[in-house]
Tab-separated table of C-alpha atoms in Angstrom:
chain	number	residue	atom	x	y	z
A	142	MET	CA	-89.376	152.204	-54.443
A	143	LEU	CA	-86.173	151.519	-52.518
A	144	TRP	CA	-86.315	149.626	-49.214
A	145	ARG	CA	-83.243	149.508	-47.053
A	146	VAL	CA	-82.355	146.749	-44.647
A	147	ALA	CA	-82.541	147.796	-41.017
A	148	ALA	CA	-79.397	147.658	-38.924
A	149	PRO	CA	-78.275	144.228	-37.648
A	150	LEU	CA	-77.150	143.674	-34.051
A	151	SER	CA	-73.731	145.230	-34.555
A	152	VAL	CA	-75.430	148.542	-35.301
A	153	LEU	CA	-78.500	148.092	-33.123
A	154	VAL	CA	-76.427	147.969	-29.970
A	155	VAL	CA	-75.286	151.524	-30.606
A	156	LEU	CA	-78.911	152.645	-30.630
A	157	LEU	CA	-79.279	151.637	-26.994
A	158	GLY	CA	-77.526	154.842	-26.039
A	159	GLY	CA	-78.200	155.760	-22.420
A	160	CYS	CA	-80.501	152.814	-21.801
A	161	ALA	CA	-78.465	151.539	-18.857
A	162	VAL	CA	-79.517	153.204	-15.641
A	163	ASP	CA	-76.773	154.848	-13.595
A	164	GLN	CA	-75.295	151.976	-11.614
A	165	GLU	CA	-74.399	154.342	-8.780
A	166	ALA	CA	-78.028	155.377	-8.274
A	167	PRO	CA	-79.214	154.928	-4.676
A	168	ALA	CA	-81.587	152.115	-3.818
A	169	GLY	CA	-85.301	152.878	-3.639
A	170	SER	CA	-87.284	153.247	-0.462
A	171	ASP	CA	-88.750	149.734	-0.584
A	172	SER	CA	-85.539	147.830	0.194
A	173	ALA	CA	-87.184	146.035	3.131
A	174	GLY	CA	-88.695	143.461	0.779
A	175	ALA	CA	-91.514	142.942	-1.699
A	176	VAL	CA	-94.443	140.726	-2.644
A	177	VAL	CA	-95.116	140.157	-6.339
A	178	THR	CA	-97.535	137.888	-8.153
A	179	ASN	CA	-95.494	135.803	-10.583
A	180	CYS	CA	-97.152	133.258	-12.906
A	181	GLY	CA	-100.339	133.622	-10.871
A	182	THR	CA	-98.685	132.909	-7.513
A	183	PRO	CA	-97.790	135.493	-4.845
A	184	VAL	CA	-94.052	135.451	-4.177
A	185	ALA	CA	-92.835	137.064	-0.965
A	186	ILE	CA	-89.255	138.353	-0.905
A	187	PRO	CA	-88.550	139.354	2.717
A	188	GLU	CA	-85.329	141.150	1.829
A	189	PRO	CA	-83.516	142.023	-1.382
A	190	PRO	CA	-81.633	138.961	-2.714
A	191	ALA	CA	-77.853	139.149	-2.508
A	192	ARG	CA	-76.791	136.013	-4.432
A	193	VAL	CA	-78.662	135.900	-7.719
A	194	VAL	CA	-78.288	133.646	-10.754
A	195	THR	CA	-79.865	134.719	-14.037
A	196	MET	CA	-80.642	132.451	-16.958
A	197	ASN	CA	-81.479	133.663	-20.471
A	198	GLN	CA	-80.451	136.918	-22.090
A	199	PRO	CA	-83.484	139.076	-21.217
A	200	ALA	CA	-83.279	138.342	-17.483
A	201	THR	CA	-79.534	138.963	-17.418
A	202	GLU	CA	-79.797	142.257	-19.269
A	203	ILE	CA	-82.694	143.520	-17.144
A	204	MET	CA	-80.570	142.949	-14.051
A	205	LEU	CA	-77.615	144.739	-15.643
A	206	ALA	CA	-79.812	147.594	-16.878
A	207	LEU	CA	-80.919	148.110	-13.290
A	208	GLY	CA	-77.302	148.196	-12.127
A	209	LEU	CA	-77.594	144.992	-10.098
A	210	GLN	CA	-74.485	143.120	-11.240
A	211	ASP	CA	-73.115	143.289	-7.693
A	212	ARG	CA	-75.973	141.007	-6.597
A	213	MET	CA	-75.231	138.394	-9.292
A	214	VAL	CA	-73.149	135.318	-8.451
A	215	GLY	CA	-73.728	133.614	-11.782
A	216	THR	CA	-75.380	133.775	-15.172
A	217	ALA	CA	-76.008	131.438	-18.095
A	218	TYR	CA	-77.452	131.054	-21.584
A	219	LEU	CA	-77.069	133.986	-23.983
A	220	ASP	CA	-78.461	134.051	-27.527
A	221	ASP	CA	-76.252	136.981	-28.591
A	222	GLU	CA	-73.292	138.862	-27.257
A	223	ILE	CA	-74.230	141.045	-24.317
A	224	LEU	CA	-75.077	144.613	-25.284
A	225	PRO	CA	-71.988	146.873	-25.192
A	226	ALA	CA	-73.691	149.216	-22.712
A	227	TYR	CA	-73.637	146.355	-20.186
A	228	ALA	CA	-70.431	144.575	-21.207
A	229	ALA	CA	-68.275	145.906	-18.380
A	230	ALA	CA	-70.896	145.014	-15.759
A	231	TYR	CA	-71.429	141.579	-17.318
A	232	ALA	CA	-67.694	140.873	-17.164
A	233	GLN	CA	-67.947	140.992	-13.359
A	234	VAL	CA	-70.418	138.080	-13.250
A	235	PRO	CA	-69.262	134.428	-13.420
A	236	VAL	CA	-70.659	132.497	-16.391
A	237	LEU	CA	-71.806	129.130	-15.047
A	238	ALA	CA	-72.561	127.441	-18.361
A	239	GLU	CA	-72.953	128.175	-22.058
A	240	GLU	CA	-76.550	126.993	-21.867
A	241	TYR	CA	-78.421	125.863	-18.728
A	242	PRO	CA	-76.091	124.852	-15.889
A	243	ALA	CA	-76.389	121.508	-14.159
A	244	ARG	CA	-78.355	121.717	-10.931
A	245	GLU	CA	-75.217	120.788	-8.994
A	246	ARG	CA	-73.296	123.659	-10.605
A	247	LEU	CA	-76.007	126.073	-9.596
A	248	LEU	CA	-75.982	124.803	-6.023
A	249	GLU	CA	-72.232	125.387	-5.832
A	250	VAL	CA	-72.666	129.162	-5.970
A	251	GLU	CA	-75.308	129.078	-3.197
A	252	PRO	CA	-77.926	131.340	-4.791
A	253	ASP	CA	-80.730	132.901	-2.803
A	254	PHE	CA	-82.671	133.845	-5.958
A	255	VAL	CA	-82.905	132.464	-9.512
A	256	TYR	CA	-84.356	134.630	-12.287
A	257	ALA	CA	-85.100	133.267	-15.771
A	258	SER	CA	-86.909	134.405	-18.898
A	259	PHE	CA	-88.029	131.128	-20.462
A	260	ALA	CA	-90.029	128.294	-18.925
A	261	SER	CA	-87.414	125.801	-20.153
A	262	ALA	CA	-85.029	127.167	-17.515
A	263	PHE	CA	-87.133	125.530	-14.808
A	264	GLY	CA	-87.936	122.436	-16.866
A	265	ALA	CA	-86.306	119.060	-17.347
A	266	GLU	CA	-83.584	120.509	-19.588
A	267	GLY	CA	-82.932	123.329	-17.128
A	268	VAL	CA	-82.226	123.473	-13.396
A	269	GLY	CA	-85.392	121.834	-12.083
A	270	ASP	CA	-88.845	123.068	-11.125
A	271	ARG	CA	-89.417	126.203	-9.106
A	272	GLU	CA	-91.096	124.372	-6.241
A	273	SER	CA	-87.977	122.332	-5.529
A	274	TRP	CA	-85.922	125.514	-5.285
A	275	GLN	CA	-88.504	127.053	-3.007
A	276	HIS	CA	-88.118	124.059	-0.684
A	277	LEU	CA	-84.404	124.866	-0.533
A	278	GLY	CA	-85.192	128.429	0.479
A	279	VAL	CA	-84.217	129.836	-2.906
A	280	GLY	CA	-86.596	132.388	-4.393
A	281	THR	CA	-87.413	132.231	-8.100
A	282	TYR	CA	-88.910	134.523	-10.711
A	283	LEU	CA	-89.969	133.691	-14.278
A	284	SER	CA	-90.615	136.390	-16.856
A	285	PRO	CA	-94.398	136.862	-17.225
A	286	ALA	CA	-93.980	136.254	-20.965
A	287	GLY	CA	-92.598	132.797	-20.105
A	288	CYS	CA	-95.350	131.799	-17.667
A	289	PRO	CA	-97.774	128.968	-18.495
A	290	ALA	CA	-100.504	129.959	-20.942
A	291	GLU	CA	-103.144	130.307	-18.236
A	292	THR	CA	-101.129	132.880	-16.280
A	293	ARG	CA	-99.130	134.781	-18.883
A	294	PRO	CA	-100.530	137.905	-20.582
A	295	ALA	CA	-103.139	136.911	-23.160
A	296	THR	CA	-101.646	139.440	-25.564
A	297	LEU	CA	-98.152	140.631	-24.722
A	298	ARG	CA	-97.774	144.410	-24.578
A	299	ILE	CA	-94.864	146.743	-23.967
A	300	ASP	CA	-96.447	147.605	-20.621
A	301	ASP	CA	-96.049	143.939	-19.605
A	302	VAL	CA	-92.307	144.227	-20.183
A	303	PHE	CA	-92.230	147.436	-18.193
A	304	GLY	CA	-94.175	145.645	-15.470
A	305	GLU	CA	-91.476	142.964	-15.256
A	306	ILE	CA	-88.747	145.588	-14.977
A	307	ARG	CA	-90.682	147.273	-12.179
A	308	GLU	CA	-91.257	143.988	-10.333
A	309	ILE	CA	-87.585	143.052	-10.445
A	310	ALA	CA	-86.712	146.548	-9.240
A	311	ALA	CA	-89.185	146.222	-6.362
A	312	ILE	CA	-87.650	142.882	-5.347
A	313	PHE	CA	-84.221	144.495	-5.185
A	314	GLY	CA	-85.325	147.826	-3.739
A	315	VAL	CA	-84.298	149.961	-6.720
A	316	THR	CA	-87.640	151.267	-7.952
A	317	ASP	CA	-86.165	154.644	-8.863
A	318	ARG	CA	-83.876	152.960	-11.399
A	319	ALA	CA	-86.806	151.114	-12.972
A	320	GLU	CA	-88.850	154.274	-13.338
A	321	ALA	CA	-85.963	156.043	-15.056
A	322	LEU	CA	-85.426	153.103	-17.422
A	323	VAL	CA	-89.131	152.747	-18.254
A	324	ALA	CA	-89.530	156.473	-18.858
A	325	GLU	CA	-86.605	156.479	-21.268
A	326	HIS	CA	-87.834	153.457	-23.206
A	327	ARG	CA	-91.393	154.758	-23.398
A	328	ALA	CA	-90.171	158.080	-24.764
A	329	ARG	CA	-87.975	156.396	-27.361
A	330	ILE	CA	-90.786	154.130	-28.532
A	331	THR	CA	-93.176	157.074	-28.812
A	332	THR	CA	-90.630	159.022	-30.866
A	333	ALA	CA	-89.916	156.076	-33.154
A	334	ALA	CA	-93.577	155.253	-33.775
A	335	ALA	CA	-94.459	158.875	-34.523
A	336	ALA	CA	-92.020	158.913	-37.430
A	337	ALA	CA	-92.923	155.533	-38.944
A	338	PRO	CA	-95.032	155.252	-42.103
A	339	SER	CA	-97.896	152.774	-42.235
A	340	ALA	CA	-97.097	149.295	-43.544
A	341	ARG	CA	-98.403	145.736	-43.598
A	342	VAL	CA	-95.704	143.542	-42.093
A	343	MET	CA	-94.980	139.812	-41.896
A	344	TRP	CA	-92.590	138.794	-39.105
A	345	TRP	CA	-90.805	135.613	-40.204
A	346	ASP	CA	-88.860	133.685	-37.588
A	347	GLY	CA	-87.917	130.655	-39.655
A	348	GLY	CA	-89.102	127.458	-41.282
A	349	SER	CA	-89.065	126.764	-45.006
A	350	ASP	CA	-91.844	124.210	-45.443
A	351	ALA	CA	-94.182	125.776	-42.865
A	352	PRO	CA	-93.005	129.308	-42.064
A	353	SER	CA	-93.235	130.372	-38.432
A	354	VAL	CA	-94.614	133.906	-38.242
A	355	GLY	CA	-95.423	136.392	-35.514
A	356	ALA	CA	-99.092	135.844	-34.679
A	357	CYS	CA	-101.556	137.815	-32.569
A	358	CYS	CA	-100.178	137.652	-29.124
A	359	GLY	CA	-96.415	137.443	-28.643
A	360	ALA	CA	-93.347	139.672	-28.735
A	361	PRO	CA	-93.283	140.208	-32.547
A	362	ASN	CA	-96.863	141.481	-32.502
A	363	MET	CA	-96.002	143.586	-29.437
A	364	ILE	CA	-93.162	145.268	-31.332
A	365	MET	CA	-95.260	145.804	-34.458
A	366	SER	CA	-98.120	147.249	-32.395
A	367	ALA	CA	-95.743	149.579	-30.530
A	368	ALA	CA	-94.348	150.734	-33.875
A	369	GLY	CA	-97.853	151.402	-35.188
A	370	VAL	CA	-97.709	149.013	-38.143
A	371	THR	CA	-100.101	146.259	-39.195
A	372	ASN	CA	-99.271	142.620	-38.503
A	373	VAL	CA	-100.661	140.670	-41.469
A	374	PHE	CA	-101.039	137.623	-39.199
A	375	ALA	CA	-102.651	139.418	-36.267
A	376	ASP	CA	-105.792	137.319	-36.788
A	377	VAL	CA	-103.916	134.075	-36.061
A	378	THR	CA	-103.980	132.691	-32.507
A	379	GLY	CA	-100.772	132.287	-30.533
A	380	ARG	CA	-97.454	134.003	-30.019
A	381	TRP	CA	-95.930	132.310	-33.065
A	382	ALA	CA	-97.804	130.246	-35.605
A	383	ASP	CA	-96.967	128.022	-38.546
A	384	THR	CA	-98.631	128.998	-41.800
A	385	SER	CA	-98.056	128.212	-45.492
A	386	TRP	CA	-96.299	130.092	-48.239
A	387	GLU	CA	-99.539	130.088	-50.204
A	388	VAL	CA	-101.169	132.106	-47.427
A	389	VAL	CA	-98.153	134.436	-47.299
A	390	ALA	CA	-98.528	135.040	-51.040
A	391	GLU	CA	-102.238	135.759	-50.612
A	392	ARG	CA	-101.607	138.295	-47.854
A	393	ASP	CA	-98.750	139.877	-49.828
A	394	PRO	CA	-97.045	141.899	-47.038
A	395	ASP	CA	-95.463	145.262	-47.814
A	396	VAL	CA	-92.370	144.336	-45.837
A	397	ILE	CA	-90.931	141.167	-44.332
A	398	VAL	CA	-89.081	141.145	-41.014
A	399	LEU	CA	-86.299	138.570	-41.082
A	400	VAL	CA	-85.284	137.267	-37.672
A	401	ASP	CA	-81.510	136.942	-37.577
A	402	ALA	CA	-80.202	134.104	-35.400
A	403	ARG	CA	-76.909	132.249	-35.471
A	404	TRP	CA	-78.804	128.983	-36.103
A	405	ASP	CA	-80.900	130.551	-38.887
A	406	PRO	CA	-79.331	133.768	-40.221
A	407	ALA	CA	-81.263	136.389	-42.145
A	408	ALA	CA	-78.960	135.956	-45.162
A	409	ARG	CA	-80.139	132.354	-45.533
A	410	LYS	CA	-83.751	133.500	-45.409
A	411	LYS	CA	-83.141	136.042	-48.186
A	412	THR	CA	-81.572	133.378	-50.374
A	413	PHE	CA	-84.531	131.080	-49.813
A	414	LEU	CA	-87.090	133.753	-50.694
A	415	ALA	CA	-85.229	134.813	-53.838
A	416	GLY	CA	-85.062	131.224	-55.061
A	417	HIS	CA	-88.646	130.225	-54.288
A	418	THR	CA	-90.796	129.838	-57.397
A	419	THR	CA	-93.777	131.703	-55.930
A	420	LEU	CA	-92.239	133.948	-53.293
A	421	ARG	CA	-89.665	135.537	-55.559
A	422	ASN	CA	-92.558	137.258	-57.339
A	423	LEU	CA	-93.830	138.975	-54.189
A	424	SER	CA	-93.181	142.696	-54.382
A	425	ALA	CA	-91.493	142.639	-50.952
A	426	VAL	CA	-89.019	140.049	-52.248
A	427	ARG	CA	-88.479	141.613	-55.666
A	428	GLN	CA	-87.777	145.015	-54.140
A	429	GLN	CA	-85.838	143.674	-51.123
A	430	ARG	CA	-88.271	145.189	-48.645
A	431	TYR	CA	-86.711	143.510	-45.622
A	432	VAL	CA	-85.986	144.566	-42.068
A	433	VAL	CA	-83.433	142.425	-40.240
A	434	ILE	CA	-83.938	142.143	-36.480
A	435	PRO	CA	-81.872	139.950	-34.119
A	436	PHE	CA	-83.637	137.072	-32.375
A	437	SER	CA	-82.696	138.514	-28.987
A	438	ALA	CA	-84.766	141.637	-29.688
A	439	THR	CA	-87.892	139.475	-29.936
A	440	SER	CA	-87.760	138.233	-26.331
A	441	ALA	CA	-89.447	140.350	-23.668
A	442	GLY	CA	-86.766	142.585	-22.178
A	443	VAL	CA	-84.705	145.734	-22.560
A	444	ARG	CA	-83.944	144.981	-26.223
A	445	ASN	CA	-87.552	145.456	-27.327
A	446	VAL	CA	-87.013	149.187	-27.699
A	447	LEU	CA	-84.244	148.359	-30.179
A	448	GLY	CA	-86.667	146.156	-32.095
A	449	VAL	CA	-89.188	148.991	-32.345
A	450	GLU	CA	-86.513	151.460	-33.420
A	451	ALA	CA	-85.044	149.065	-35.994
A	452	LEU	CA	-88.464	148.384	-37.479
A	453	THR	CA	-89.513	152.022	-37.676
A	454	GLN	CA	-86.138	153.171	-38.997
A	455	GLY	CA	-86.271	150.535	-41.721
A	456	LEU	CA	-89.745	151.654	-42.775
A	457	THR	CA	-88.831	155.333	-42.593
A	458	ALA	CA	-85.724	154.843	-44.693
A	459	SER	CA	-87.715	152.975	-47.334
A	460	ALA	CA	-90.330	155.719	-47.497
A	461	ALA	CA	-87.601	158.308	-47.960
A	462	GLY	CA	-86.117	156.241	-50.767
A	463	ALA	CA	-89.487	155.946	-52.476
A	464	GLY	CA	-89.913	159.701	-52.427
A	465	SER	CA	-86.462	160.568	-53.758
């Protein structure tokens, strides 16, 4: 049975197709302001923000997908190159720092709203806590997937990502753009899942001594569930969880997803598996039943549809090879 490697980022970006909403689309009817509940707290936005800073790739690309680059006075912290569909819009936005900007640098651009995907953005290594920004009159929003455990979704679903897109659109008065984007992504996910064969999948992020795998409740499980495949670690608590290679061998997945990141590339993972005394005998390793998915596709945002499509295309291609 022949298993083919799914497309890496350089190919995945092409799959985005028409994902970006028309940036000339008119604003929605709710441009007078919005109230959203973010991380368990109601956040009132009296009028659409005009000077926004985004931190982390998912937040930046959601803003660009909604055609809101003209509201952005700064951005920071990418894990990958920006998707080609948004490259021209992204080029219009000043990059404040390679990672998190210093608080003073952020103050220089006089933001009225700061939007981030990961809790670390508002932590000690980031720009400071949300309450301090609120005291300065600066609104903030943190991706629901990045909220504290007690207020984030217990099990992350695609609908939670769509909910974030809709909330950001409501804040900026462009609900029509969000609905168009969500409808397109939902249709693409449905099409991809309908064509995918069944499979038992292990999603491996990294770690050689204690492998970190996609567990019951985070973005990897969300993508596997949307694709209609079985997560072999769905019974393990958490978004990610450390396990052992002995347990991996016992569960013997049909296919292994290799997360590709610049700090831990998929090629290194393949070399490790092939050289491991026990793992090299797993059928998934012997037959190279791998699907390579970029790290950025595993964070809640507009890239999740690419993760679903990459996973299902990899499985479909392997099934076709087995039947030839």
